[in-house]
Amino acid sequence: MKKVFYYMSFIFAFTQMQAQKDFQGMAVYESKTQPPKFEGMRGGNRDITPEMQKSMEERMKKMLEKTFILNFDKSASIYKEEEKLEAPGQQGGFRVMVSSMMGGGGTFYKDVKTKSYTVDKEFMGKEFLVIDSLPKLNWKLEQETKQIGGYNCYKATAVKEPSKTDFRNFRPKKTDDKKEEAKKTSGQTKTNFEDNFELPKEIVVTAWYTPEIPVNQGPENYWGLPGLILEINDGTTTILCSKIVLNAKDKVDIKPSKKGKVVSQKDYDETVVKKMEEFREMNRGRSSGSAQTIAR
């Protein structure tokens, strides 16, 4: 009887281990970022008209709405933007600039066992393979709960340092109306889109995770909670899970990309910041033409 018991226990344990080994899931995320406001911006000697302002904000809104797929298992995941056909005229210079400032990443691979990530990026016609340690966020677990897609989720918050190479981290500058009026009177006005924004010292991140899917994963470079992260919000960007499929018949290869020049995140950021500064200086004083390009 004891032999039968031990045999059954062994079979059960083996089955559980095999199930964990073969476990895989897929989550679809919708990412939306609030577009910047263009009030008060000037192009050359002409103010941006309300019609141009509205058109620019609408185009920016569409550019900042994306769908991503996260494929994950117990220890690793790959996160990639869903491929979509673009409408004619969507490849303008401003679109390329915004894409670059938003990271321009391909496949984001996370390994929570080794606490590392690999992401392939294309910037200014060059391919990079960024390999570095996963950022460690000091999550504060809250008692607040809500449901997302039928899953019970718990709230967690953390504070992170913003990235200079991620356009979504920038915030509109607070302006002094009297000083701005004095600048207009004297003819000293801002002529660059970038001059209207600044990088905050820190960003408060709110996450919602579900222990019902016990994996240490989430969208982008978010991880470190006792359950799959189904929603992320940092004030301007919201990433919300819209669909989950567990243990589908067709498995996905969860492996890092290998294309591009291997660099650290710091080296990549320095390259991007340098090139963007060069781009900014080259286009200084040309915002009238740029604004009209965005509005079209």
PDB file of C-alpha atoms in Angstrom:
ATOM      1  CA  MET A   1       0.000   0.000   0.000  1.00  0.00           C
ATOM      2  CA  LYS A   2       2.881   2.306   0.916  1.00  0.00           C
ATOM      3  CA  LYS A   3       4.552   1.568  -2.440  1.00  0.00           C
ATOM      4  CA  VAL A   4       1.368   2.532  -4.260  1.00  0.00           C
ATOM      5  CA  PHE A   5       1.128   5.733  -2.217  1.00  0.00           C
ATOM      6  CA  TYR A   6       4.752   6.726  -2.939  1.00  0.00           C
ATOM      7  CA  TYR A   7       4.307   5.835  -6.599  1.00  0.00           C
ATOM      8  CA  MET A   8       1.172   7.999  -6.887  1.00  0.00           C
ATOM      9  CA  SER A   9       2.932  10.852  -5.055  1.00  0.00           C
ATOM     10  CA  PHE A  10       5.843  10.637  -7.483  1.00  0.00           C
ATOM     11  CA  ILE A  11       3.497  10.687 -10.492  1.00  0.00           C
ATOM     12  CA  PHE A  12       1.643  13.707  -9.075  1.00  0.00           C
ATOM     13  CA  ALA A  13       4.870  15.603  -8.381  1.00  0.00           C
ATOM     14  CA  PHE A  14       6.246  14.783 -11.829  1.00  0.00           C
ATOM     15  CA  THR A  15       3.006  15.909 -13.486  1.00  0.00           C
ATOM     16  CA  GLN A  16       3.093  19.190 -11.559  1.00  0.00           C
ATOM     17  CA  MET A  17       6.714  19.821 -12.550  1.00  0.00           C
ATOM     18  CA  GLN A  18       5.955  19.058 -16.182  1.00  0.00           C
ATOM     19  CA  ALA A  19       2.918  21.341 -16.113  1.00  0.00           C
ATOM     20  CA  GLN A  20       5.044  24.173 -14.709  1.00  0.00           C
ATOM     21  CA  LYS A  21       7.717  23.538 -17.322  1.00  0.00           C
ATOM     22  CA  ASP A  22       5.218  23.610 -20.195  1.00  0.00           C
ATOM     23  CA  PHE A  23       3.157  26.491 -18.800  1.00  0.00           C
ATOM     24  CA  GLN A  24       2.848  29.435 -21.163  1.00  0.00           C
ATOM     25  CA  GLY A  25       0.515  32.380 -21.533  1.00  0.00           C
ATOM     26  CA  MET A  26      -0.255  35.281 -23.836  1.00  0.00           C
ATOM     27  CA  ALA A  27      -1.564  38.720 -22.864  1.00  0.00           C
ATOM     28  CA  VAL A  28      -2.637  41.557 -25.170  1.00  0.00           C
ATOM     29  CA  TYR A  29      -2.035  45.120 -23.922  1.00  0.00           C
ATOM     30  CA  GLU A  30      -3.423  48.409 -25.214  1.00  0.00           C
ATOM     31  CA  SER A  31      -1.047  51.319 -24.601  1.00  0.00           C
ATOM     32  CA  LYS A  32      -2.335  54.897 -24.677  1.00  0.00           C
ATOM     33  CA  THR A  33      -0.387  58.081 -23.956  1.00  0.00           C
ATOM     34  CA  GLN A  34      -1.968  61.491 -23.479  1.00  0.00           C
ATOM     35  CA  PRO A  35      -0.760  63.682 -26.369  1.00  0.00           C
ATOM     36  CA  PRO A  36       1.047  66.921 -25.478  1.00  0.00           C
ATOM     37  CA  LYS A  37      -0.817  70.203 -25.671  1.00  0.00           C
ATOM     38  CA  PHE A  38       0.354  72.638 -28.314  1.00  0.00           C
ATOM     39  CA  GLU A  39      -1.135  75.836 -26.852  1.00  0.00           C
ATOM     40  CA  GLY A  40       1.191  78.802 -26.904  1.00  0.00           C
ATOM     41  CA  MET A  41       3.667  77.275 -29.359  1.00  0.00           C
ATOM     42  CA  ARG A  42       4.822  79.519 -32.150  1.00  0.00           C
ATOM     43  CA  GLY A  43       6.221  78.682 -35.563  1.00  0.00           C
ATOM     44  CA  GLY A  44       8.577  81.348 -36.908  1.00  0.00           C
ATOM     45  CA  ASN A  45       6.571  84.598 -36.707  1.00  0.00           C
ATOM     46  CA  ARG A  46       3.174  82.915 -36.733  1.00  0.00           C
ATOM     47  CA  ASP A  47       1.179  81.386 -33.909  1.00  0.00           C
ATOM     48  CA  ILE A  48      -0.108  77.870 -34.473  1.00  0.00           C
ATOM     49  CA  THR A  49      -3.775  78.222 -35.388  1.00  0.00           C
ATOM     50  CA  PRO A  50      -6.475  76.375 -33.399  1.00  0.00           C
ATOM     51  CA  GLU A  51      -7.111  74.181 -36.461  1.00  0.00           C
ATOM     52  CA  MET A  52      -3.428  73.221 -36.707  1.00  0.00           C
ATOM     53  CA  GLN A  53      -3.306  72.629 -32.955  1.00  0.00           C
ATOM     54  CA  LYS A  54      -6.301  70.272 -33.075  1.00  0.00           C
ATOM     55  CA  SER A  55      -4.926  68.401 -36.093  1.00  0.00           C
ATOM     56  CA  MET A  56      -1.502  67.943 -34.466  1.00  0.00           C
ATOM     57  CA  GLU A  57      -2.995  66.641 -31.234  1.00  0.00           C
ATOM     58  CA  GLU A  58      -5.194  64.171 -33.119  1.00  0.00           C
ATOM     59  CA  ARG A  59      -2.227  62.824 -35.104  1.00  0.00           C
ATOM     60  CA  MET A  60      -0.112  62.560 -31.973  1.00  0.00           C
ATOM     61  CA  LYS A  61      -2.921  60.693 -30.208  1.00  0.00           C
ATOM     62  CA  LYS A  62      -3.074  58.080 -32.981  1.00  0.00           C
ATOM     63  CA  MET A  63       0.712  57.723 -32.993  1.00  0.00           C
ATOM     64  CA  LEU A  64       0.700  57.120 -29.232  1.00  0.00           C
ATOM     65  CA  GLU A  65      -1.971  54.397 -29.293  1.00  0.00           C
ATOM     66  CA  LYS A  66      -0.369  50.981 -29.687  1.00  0.00           C
ATOM     67  CA  THR A  67      -1.159  47.286 -29.160  1.00  0.00           C
ATOM     68  CA  PHE A  68       1.437  44.918 -27.674  1.00  0.00           C
ATOM     69  CA  ILE A  69       1.632  41.151 -27.204  1.00  0.00           C
ATOM     70  CA  LEU A  70       3.278  39.597 -24.120  1.00  0.00           C
ATOM     71  CA  ASN A  71       4.166  35.911 -24.349  1.00  0.00           C
ATOM     72  CA  PHE A  72       5.352  34.507 -21.031  1.00  0.00           C
ATOM     73  CA  ASP A  73       6.216  31.384 -19.081  1.00  0.00           C
ATOM     74  CA  LYS A  74       7.311  30.905 -15.478  1.00  0.00           C
ATOM     75  CA  SER A  75      10.680  32.628 -15.869  1.00  0.00           C
ATOM     76  CA  ALA A  76      10.806  34.662 -19.082  1.00  0.00           C
ATOM     77  CA  SER A  77       8.733  36.745 -21.485  1.00  0.00           C
ATOM     78  CA  ILE A  78       8.849  38.584 -24.805  1.00  0.00           C
ATOM     79  CA  TYR A  79       6.940  41.833 -25.338  1.00  0.00           C
ATOM     80  CA  LYS A  80       6.443  43.175 -28.852  1.00  0.00           C
ATOM     81  CA  GLU A  81       4.248  45.682 -30.652  1.00  0.00           C
ATOM     82  CA  GLU A  82       1.555  44.143 -32.820  1.00  0.00           C
ATOM     83  CA  GLU A  83       2.404  44.705 -36.471  1.00  0.00           C
ATOM     84  CA  LYS A  84      -0.059  46.876 -38.369  1.00  0.00           C
ATOM     85  CA  LEU A  85      -0.215  48.226 -41.898  1.00  0.00           C
ATOM     86  CA  GLU A  86       0.307  51.984 -41.883  1.00  0.00           C
ATOM     87  CA  ALA A  87      -1.693  54.436 -43.930  1.00  0.00           C
ATOM     88  CA  PRO A  88       0.084  56.344 -46.739  1.00  0.00           C
ATOM     89  CA  GLY A  89       1.927  59.432 -45.525  1.00  0.00           C
ATOM     90  CA  GLN A  90       2.583  58.056 -42.039  1.00  0.00           C
ATOM     91  CA  GLN A  91       6.379  57.944 -42.412  1.00  0.00           C
ATOM     92  CA  GLY A  92       7.163  61.646 -42.064  1.00  0.00           C
ATOM     93  CA  GLY A  93      10.249  63.018 -40.326  1.00  0.00           C
ATOM     94  CA  PHE A  94       8.309  63.958 -37.203  1.00  0.00           C
ATOM     95  CA  ARG A  95       6.953  60.417 -36.877  1.00  0.00           C
ATOM     96  CA  VAL A  96      10.481  59.022 -37.092  1.00  0.00           C
ATOM     97  CA  MET A  97      11.665  61.475 -34.431  1.00  0.00           C
ATOM     98  CA  VAL A  98       8.821  60.610 -32.041  1.00  0.00           C
ATOM     99  CA  SER A  99       9.328  56.872 -32.616  1.00  0.00           C
ATOM    100  CA  SER A 100      13.011  57.235 -31.782  1.00  0.00           C
ATOM    101  CA  MET A 101      12.272  59.237 -28.639  1.00  0.00           C
ATOM    102  CA  MET A 102       9.812  56.546 -27.551  1.00  0.00           C
ATOM    103  CA  GLY A 103      12.531  53.906 -27.626  1.00  0.00           C
ATOM    104  CA  GLY A 104      11.946  52.439 -31.069  1.00  0.00           C
ATOM    105  CA  GLY A 105      12.248  48.950 -29.584  1.00  0.00           C
ATOM    106  CA  GLY A 106      11.593  45.653 -31.292  1.00  0.00           C
ATOM    107  CA  THR A 107      11.326  42.582 -29.046  1.00  0.00           C
ATOM    108  CA  PHE A 108      11.708  43.179 -25.309  1.00  0.00           C
ATOM    109  CA  TYR A 109      12.903  39.985 -23.600  1.00  0.00           C
ATOM    110  CA  LYS A 110      12.820  39.662 -19.789  1.00  0.00           C
ATOM    111  CA  ASP A 111      14.378  36.866 -17.748  1.00  0.00           C
ATOM    112  CA  VAL A 112      13.254  37.192 -14.136  1.00  0.00           C
ATOM    113  CA  LYS A 113      15.550  34.373 -13.000  1.00  0.00           C
ATOM    114  CA  THR A 114      18.721  36.142 -14.113  1.00  0.00           C
ATOM    115  CA  LYS A 115      17.033  39.556 -13.592  1.00  0.00           C
ATOM    116  CA  SER A 116      18.162  40.747 -17.001  1.00  0.00           C
ATOM    117  CA  TYR A 117      16.625  41.995 -20.229  1.00  0.00           C
ATOM    118  CA  THR A 118      17.490  42.163 -23.908  1.00  0.00           C
ATOM    119  CA  VAL A 119      15.838  44.474 -26.420  1.00  0.00           C
ATOM    120  CA  ASP A 120      16.674  45.164 -30.049  1.00  0.00           C
ATOM    121  CA  LYS A 121      16.330  48.788 -31.115  1.00  0.00           C
ATOM    122  CA  GLU A 122      16.747  50.690 -34.356  1.00  0.00           C
ATOM    123  CA  PHE A 123      17.838  54.310 -34.123  1.00  0.00           C
ATOM    124  CA  MET A 124      18.903  56.627 -36.940  1.00  0.00           C
ATOM    125  CA  GLY A 125      19.358  53.671 -39.300  1.00  0.00           C
ATOM    126  CA  LYS A 126      21.531  51.663 -36.882  1.00  0.00           C
ATOM    127  CA  GLU A 127      20.617  48.469 -35.027  1.00  0.00           C
ATOM    128  CA  PHE A 128      21.426  48.076 -31.332  1.00  0.00           C
ATOM    129  CA  LEU A 129      21.026  45.142 -28.945  1.00  0.00           C
ATOM    130  CA  VAL A 130      20.602  46.541 -25.448  1.00  0.00           C
ATOM    131  CA  ILE A 131      21.455  44.026 -22.716  1.00  0.00           C
ATOM    132  CA  ASP A 132      21.244  45.065 -19.075  1.00  0.00           C
ATOM    133  CA  SER A 133      19.886  44.296 -15.609  1.00  0.00           C
ATOM    134  CA  LEU A 134      16.161  44.646 -14.998  1.00  0.00           C
ATOM    135  CA  PRO A 135      15.285  47.820 -13.079  1.00  0.00           C
ATOM    136  CA  LYS A 136      14.453  47.085  -9.454  1.00  0.00           C
ATOM    137  CA  LEU A 137      11.352  48.951  -8.310  1.00  0.00           C
ATOM    138  CA  ASN A 138      10.488  49.097  -4.629  1.00  0.00           C
ATOM    139  CA  TRP A 139       6.829  48.170  -4.963  1.00  0.00           C
ATOM    140  CA  LYS A 140       4.464  49.124  -2.152  1.00  0.00           C
ATOM    141  CA  LEU A 141       1.644  46.579  -1.999  1.00  0.00           C
ATOM    142  CA  GLU A 142      -1.771  48.141  -1.322  1.00  0.00           C
ATOM    143  CA  GLN A 143      -5.033  46.627  -0.084  1.00  0.00           C
ATOM    144  CA  GLU A 144      -7.169  48.211  -2.826  1.00  0.00           C
ATOM    145  CA  THR A 145      -8.587  45.747  -5.346  1.00  0.00           C
ATOM    146  CA  LYS A 146     -10.518  45.746  -8.624  1.00  0.00           C
ATOM    147  CA  GLN A 147     -11.376  43.378 -11.432  1.00  0.00           C
ATOM    148  CA  ILE A 148      -9.740  43.438 -14.867  1.00  0.00           C
ATOM    149  CA  GLY A 149     -11.066  41.007 -17.436  1.00  0.00           C
ATOM    150  CA  GLY A 150     -12.588  38.799 -14.744  1.00  0.00           C
ATOM    151  CA  TYR A 151      -9.345  38.564 -12.724  1.00  0.00           C
ATOM    152  CA  ASN A 152      -9.077  39.872  -9.163  1.00  0.00           C
ATOM    153  CA  CYS A 153      -6.297  42.463  -9.117  1.00  0.00           C
ATOM    154  CA  TYR A 154      -4.393  44.203  -6.341  1.00  0.00           C
ATOM    155  CA  LYS A 155      -2.882  47.661  -6.434  1.00  0.00           C
ATOM    156  CA  ALA A 156       0.845  48.372  -6.073  1.00  0.00           C
ATOM    157  CA  THR A 157       2.755  51.648  -6.379  1.00  0.00           C
ATOM    158  CA  ALA A 158       6.399  52.554  -6.935  1.00  0.00           C
ATOM    159  CA  VAL A 159       8.565  55.558  -7.769  1.00  0.00           C
ATOM    160  CA  LYS A 160      10.962  55.371 -10.719  1.00  0.00           C
ATOM    161  CA  GLU A 161      13.562  57.582 -12.349  1.00  0.00           C
ATOM    162  CA  PRO A 162      12.405  58.814 -15.764  1.00  0.00           C
ATOM    163  CA  SER A 163      14.340  58.013 -18.918  1.00  0.00           C
ATOM    164  CA  LYS A 164      15.740  60.825 -21.056  1.00  0.00           C
ATOM    165  CA  THR A 165      15.223  58.711 -24.167  1.00  0.00           C
ATOM    166  CA  ASP A 166      11.514  57.991 -23.619  1.00  0.00           C
ATOM    167  CA  PHE A 167       9.297  60.749 -25.027  1.00  0.00           C
ATOM    168  CA  ARG A 168       6.402  59.638 -22.804  1.00  0.00           C
ATOM    169  CA  ASN A 169       8.279  60.680 -19.661  1.00  0.00           C
ATOM    170  CA  PHE A 170       8.359  64.367 -20.571  1.00  0.00           C
ATOM    171  CA  ARG A 171       5.821  66.770 -19.053  1.00  0.00           C
ATOM    172  CA  PRO A 172       4.666  70.249 -20.208  1.00  0.00           C
ATOM    173  CA  LYS A 173       6.626  73.033 -18.546  1.00  0.00           C
ATOM    174  CA  LYS A 174       4.771  75.234 -16.091  1.00  0.00           C
ATOM    175  CA  THR A 175       4.856  78.731 -17.524  1.00  0.00           C
ATOM    176  CA  ASP A 176       4.595  82.159 -15.922  1.00  0.00           C
ATOM    177  CA  ASP A 177       1.911  84.048 -17.854  1.00  0.00           C
ATOM    178  CA  LYS A 178       3.484  87.445 -17.147  1.00  0.00           C
ATOM    179  CA  LYS A 179       6.924  86.316 -18.328  1.00  0.00           C
ATOM    180  CA  GLU A 180       5.421  84.717 -21.444  1.00  0.00           C
ATOM    181  CA  GLU A 181       3.525  87.918 -22.262  1.00  0.00           C
ATOM    182  CA  ALA A 182       6.728  89.923 -21.808  1.00  0.00           C
ATOM    183  CA  LYS A 183       8.554  87.553 -24.201  1.00  0.00           C
ATOM    184  CA  LYS A 184       5.807  87.961 -26.802  1.00  0.00           C
ATOM    185  CA  THR A 185       5.954  91.755 -26.480  1.00  0.00           C
ATOM    186  CA  SER A 186       9.744  91.757 -26.904  1.00  0.00           C
ATOM    187  CA  GLY A 187       9.598  89.232 -29.733  1.00  0.00           C
ATOM    188  CA  GLN A 188      11.364  86.503 -27.718  1.00  0.00           C
ATOM    189  CA  THR A 189       9.270  83.374 -28.207  1.00  0.00           C
ATOM    190  CA  LYS A 190       9.931  79.668 -28.030  1.00  0.00           C
ATOM    191  CA  THR A 191      10.526  78.214 -31.440  1.00  0.00           C
ATOM    192  CA  ASN A 192      11.087  74.542 -30.595  1.00  0.00           C
ATOM    193  CA  PHE A 193       8.620  71.861 -29.620  1.00  0.00           C
ATOM    194  CA  GLU A 194      11.140  70.422 -27.135  1.00  0.00           C
ATOM    195  CA  ASP A 195      11.492  73.775 -25.347  1.00  0.00           C
ATOM    196  CA  ASN A 196       7.926  73.447 -24.068  1.00  0.00           C
ATOM    197  CA  PHE A 197       8.639  70.241 -22.114  1.00  0.00           C
ATOM    198  CA  GLU A 198      10.810  69.063 -19.235  1.00  0.00           C
ATOM    199  CA  LEU A 199      11.766  65.793 -17.552  1.00  0.00           C
ATOM    200  CA  PRO A 200      10.406  65.343 -14.000  1.00  0.00           C
ATOM    201  CA  LYS A 201      12.742  64.220 -11.208  1.00  0.00           C
ATOM    202  CA  GLU A 202      10.655  61.120 -10.549  1.00  0.00           C
ATOM    203  CA  ILE A 203       7.534  59.344 -11.794  1.00  0.00           C
ATOM    204  CA  VAL A 204       4.927  57.606  -9.646  1.00  0.00           C
ATOM    205  CA  VAL A 205       3.830  54.298 -11.183  1.00  0.00           C
ATOM    206  CA  THR A 206       0.596  52.508 -10.281  1.00  0.00           C
ATOM    207  CA  ALA A 207       0.266  48.821 -11.148  1.00  0.00           C
ATOM    208  CA  TRP A 208      -2.574  46.316 -10.874  1.00  0.00           C
ATOM    209  CA  TYR A 209      -1.533  42.656 -10.687  1.00  0.00           C
ATOM    210  CA  THR A 210      -3.391  39.370 -10.293  1.00  0.00           C
ATOM    211  CA  PRO A 211      -2.121  36.541  -8.049  1.00  0.00           C
ATOM    212  CA  GLU A 212      -4.459  34.268 -10.028  1.00  0.00           C
ATOM    213  CA  ILE A 213      -1.717  34.145 -12.682  1.00  0.00           C
ATOM    214  CA  PRO A 214       1.359  33.601 -10.454  1.00  0.00           C
ATOM    215  CA  VAL A 215       4.123  34.790 -12.772  1.00  0.00           C
ATOM    216  CA  ASN A 216       6.611  37.565 -12.038  1.00  0.00           C
ATOM    217  CA  GLN A 217       5.912  39.354 -15.338  1.00  0.00           C
ATOM    218  CA  GLY A 218       4.295  42.413 -16.893  1.00  0.00           C
ATOM    219  CA  PRO A 219       4.391  44.753 -19.915  1.00  0.00           C
ATOM    220  CA  GLU A 220       7.558  46.566 -21.009  1.00  0.00           C
ATOM    221  CA  ASN A 221      10.247  46.376 -18.298  1.00  0.00           C
ATOM    222  CA  TYR A 222       7.766  46.066 -15.424  1.00  0.00           C
ATOM    223  CA  TRP A 223       8.049  43.012 -13.161  1.00  0.00           C
ATOM    224  CA  GLY A 224       8.607  42.084  -9.511  1.00  0.00           C
ATOM    225  CA  LEU A 225       5.041  41.582  -8.247  1.00  0.00           C
ATOM    226  CA  PRO A 226       3.417  38.340  -6.996  1.00  0.00           C
ATOM    227  CA  GLY A 227       1.269  37.965 -10.090  1.00  0.00           C
ATOM    228  CA  LEU A 228       0.941  39.056 -13.713  1.00  0.00           C
ATOM    229  CA  ILE A 229       0.658  42.856 -14.078  1.00  0.00           C
ATOM    230  CA  LEU A 230      -2.530  43.647 -16.001  1.00  0.00           C
ATOM    231  CA  GLU A 231      -2.419  47.451 -15.832  1.00  0.00           C
ATOM    232  CA  ILE A 232       0.258  50.138 -15.540  1.00  0.00           C
ATOM    233  CA  ASN A 233      -0.256  53.886 -15.205  1.00  0.00           C
ATOM    234  CA  ASP A 234       2.409  56.577 -14.826  1.00  0.00           C
ATOM    235  CA  GLY A 235       0.227  59.683 -15.179  1.00  0.00           C
ATOM    236  CA  THR A 236       0.422  60.146 -18.950  1.00  0.00           C
ATOM    237  CA  THR A 237       0.623  56.548 -20.185  1.00  0.00           C
ATOM    238  CA  THR A 238      -1.792  53.715 -19.412  1.00  0.00           C
ATOM    239  CA  ILE A 239      -1.064  50.125 -20.457  1.00  0.00           C
ATOM    240  CA  LEU A 240      -4.124  47.904 -20.000  1.00  0.00           C
ATOM    241  CA  CYS A 241      -4.493  44.181 -20.639  1.00  0.00           C
ATOM    242  CA  SER A 242      -7.436  43.435 -22.948  1.00  0.00           C
ATOM    243  CA  LYS A 243      -7.050  39.676 -23.456  1.00  0.00           C
ATOM    244  CA  ILE A 244      -5.375  36.678 -21.785  1.00  0.00           C
ATOM    245  CA  VAL A 245      -4.863  33.159 -23.164  1.00  0.00           C
ATOM    246  CA  LEU A 246      -3.290  30.480 -20.959  1.00  0.00           C
ATOM    247  CA  ASN A 247      -1.696  27.245 -22.188  1.00  0.00           C
ATOM    248  CA  ALA A 248      -2.663  27.589 -25.827  1.00  0.00           C
ATOM    249  CA  LYS A 249      -1.987  24.581 -28.045  1.00  0.00           C
ATOM    250  CA  ASP A 250       0.565  26.452 -30.166  1.00  0.00           C
ATOM    251  CA  LYS A 251       3.640  27.427 -28.157  1.00  0.00           C
ATOM    252  CA  VAL A 252       5.844  30.456 -28.783  1.00  0.00           C
ATOM    253  CA  ASP A 253       9.642  30.507 -28.672  1.00  0.00           C
ATOM    254  CA  ILE A 254      10.452  32.828 -25.773  1.00  0.00           C
ATOM    255  CA  LYS A 255      14.010  33.788 -26.638  1.00  0.00           C
ATOM    256  CA  PRO A 256      15.972  37.066 -26.844  1.00  0.00           C
ATOM    257  CA  SER A 257      16.839  38.711 -30.130  1.00  0.00           C
ATOM    258  CA  LYS A 258      20.457  38.483 -31.294  1.00  0.00           C
ATOM    259  CA  LYS A 259      20.646  41.214 -33.940  1.00  0.00           C
ATOM    260  CA  GLY A 260      22.372  44.546 -33.447  1.00  0.00           C
ATOM    261  CA  LYS A 261      25.444  46.024 -31.783  1.00  0.00           C
ATOM    262  CA  VAL A 262      25.554  44.945 -28.128  1.00  0.00           C
ATOM    263  CA  VAL A 263      25.462  47.934 -25.751  1.00  0.00           C
ATOM    264  CA  SER A 264      24.363  48.697 -22.195  1.00  0.00           C
ATOM    265  CA  GLN A 265      21.268  50.813 -21.533  1.00  0.00           C
ATOM    266  CA  LYS A 266      23.484  53.689 -20.387  1.00  0.00           C
ATOM    267  CA  ASP A 267      25.561  53.616 -23.591  1.00  0.00           C
ATOM    268  CA  TYR A 268      22.426  53.456 -25.742  1.00  0.00           C
ATOM    269  CA  ASP A 269      20.809  56.377 -23.878  1.00  0.00           C
ATOM    270  CA  GLU A 270      23.937  58.507 -24.290  1.00  0.00           C
ATOM    271  CA  THR A 271      23.940  57.797 -28.040  1.00  0.00           C
ATOM    272  CA  VAL A 272      20.272  58.752 -28.390  1.00  0.00           C
ATOM    273  CA  VAL A 273      20.562  61.933 -26.293  1.00  0.00           C
ATOM    274  CA  LYS A 274      23.581  63.071 -28.312  1.00  0.00           C
ATOM    275  CA  LYS A 275      21.872  62.464 -31.655  1.00  0.00           C
ATOM    276  CA  MET A 276      18.628  64.098 -30.527  1.00  0.00           C
ATOM    277  CA  GLU A 277      20.558  67.193 -29.409  1.00  0.00           C
ATOM    278  CA  GLU A 278      22.186  67.343 -32.830  1.00  0.00           C
ATOM    279  CA  PHE A 279      18.762  66.923 -34.470  1.00  0.00           C
ATOM    280  CA  ARG A 280      17.346  69.655 -32.249  1.00  0.00           C
ATOM    281  CA  GLU A 281      20.102  72.147 -33.078  1.00  0.00           C
ATOM    282  CA  MET A 282      19.830  71.373 -36.784  1.00  0.00           C
ATOM    283  CA  ASN A 283      16.083  72.078 -36.736  1.00  0.00           C
ATOM    284  CA  ARG A 284      16.149  75.057 -34.360  1.00  0.00           C
ATOM    285  CA  GLY A 285      14.028  77.837 -35.742  1.00  0.00           C
ATOM    286  CA  ARG A 286      12.244  75.572 -38.227  1.00  0.00           C
ATOM    287  CA  SER A 287       9.240  74.701 -36.071  1.00  0.00           C
ATOM    288  CA  SER A 288       6.809  76.474 -38.411  1.00  0.00           C
ATOM    289  CA  GLY A 289       7.496  73.926 -41.152  1.00  0.00           C
ATOM    290  CA  SER A 290       7.575  71.081 -38.622  1.00  0.00           C
ATOM    291  CA  ALA A 291       4.263  72.127 -37.132  1.00  0.00           C
ATOM    292  CA  GLN A 292       2.615  72.221 -40.531  1.00  0.00           C
ATOM    293  CA  THR A 293       4.042  68.752 -41.270  1.00  0.00           C
ATOM    294  CA  ILE A 294       2.535  67.342 -38.058  1.00  0.00           C
ATOM    295  CA  ALA A 295      -0.816  68.954 -38.750  1.00  0.00           C
ATOM    296  CA  ARG A 296      -1.115  67.473 -42.256  1.00  0.00           C
TER     297      ARG A 296
END
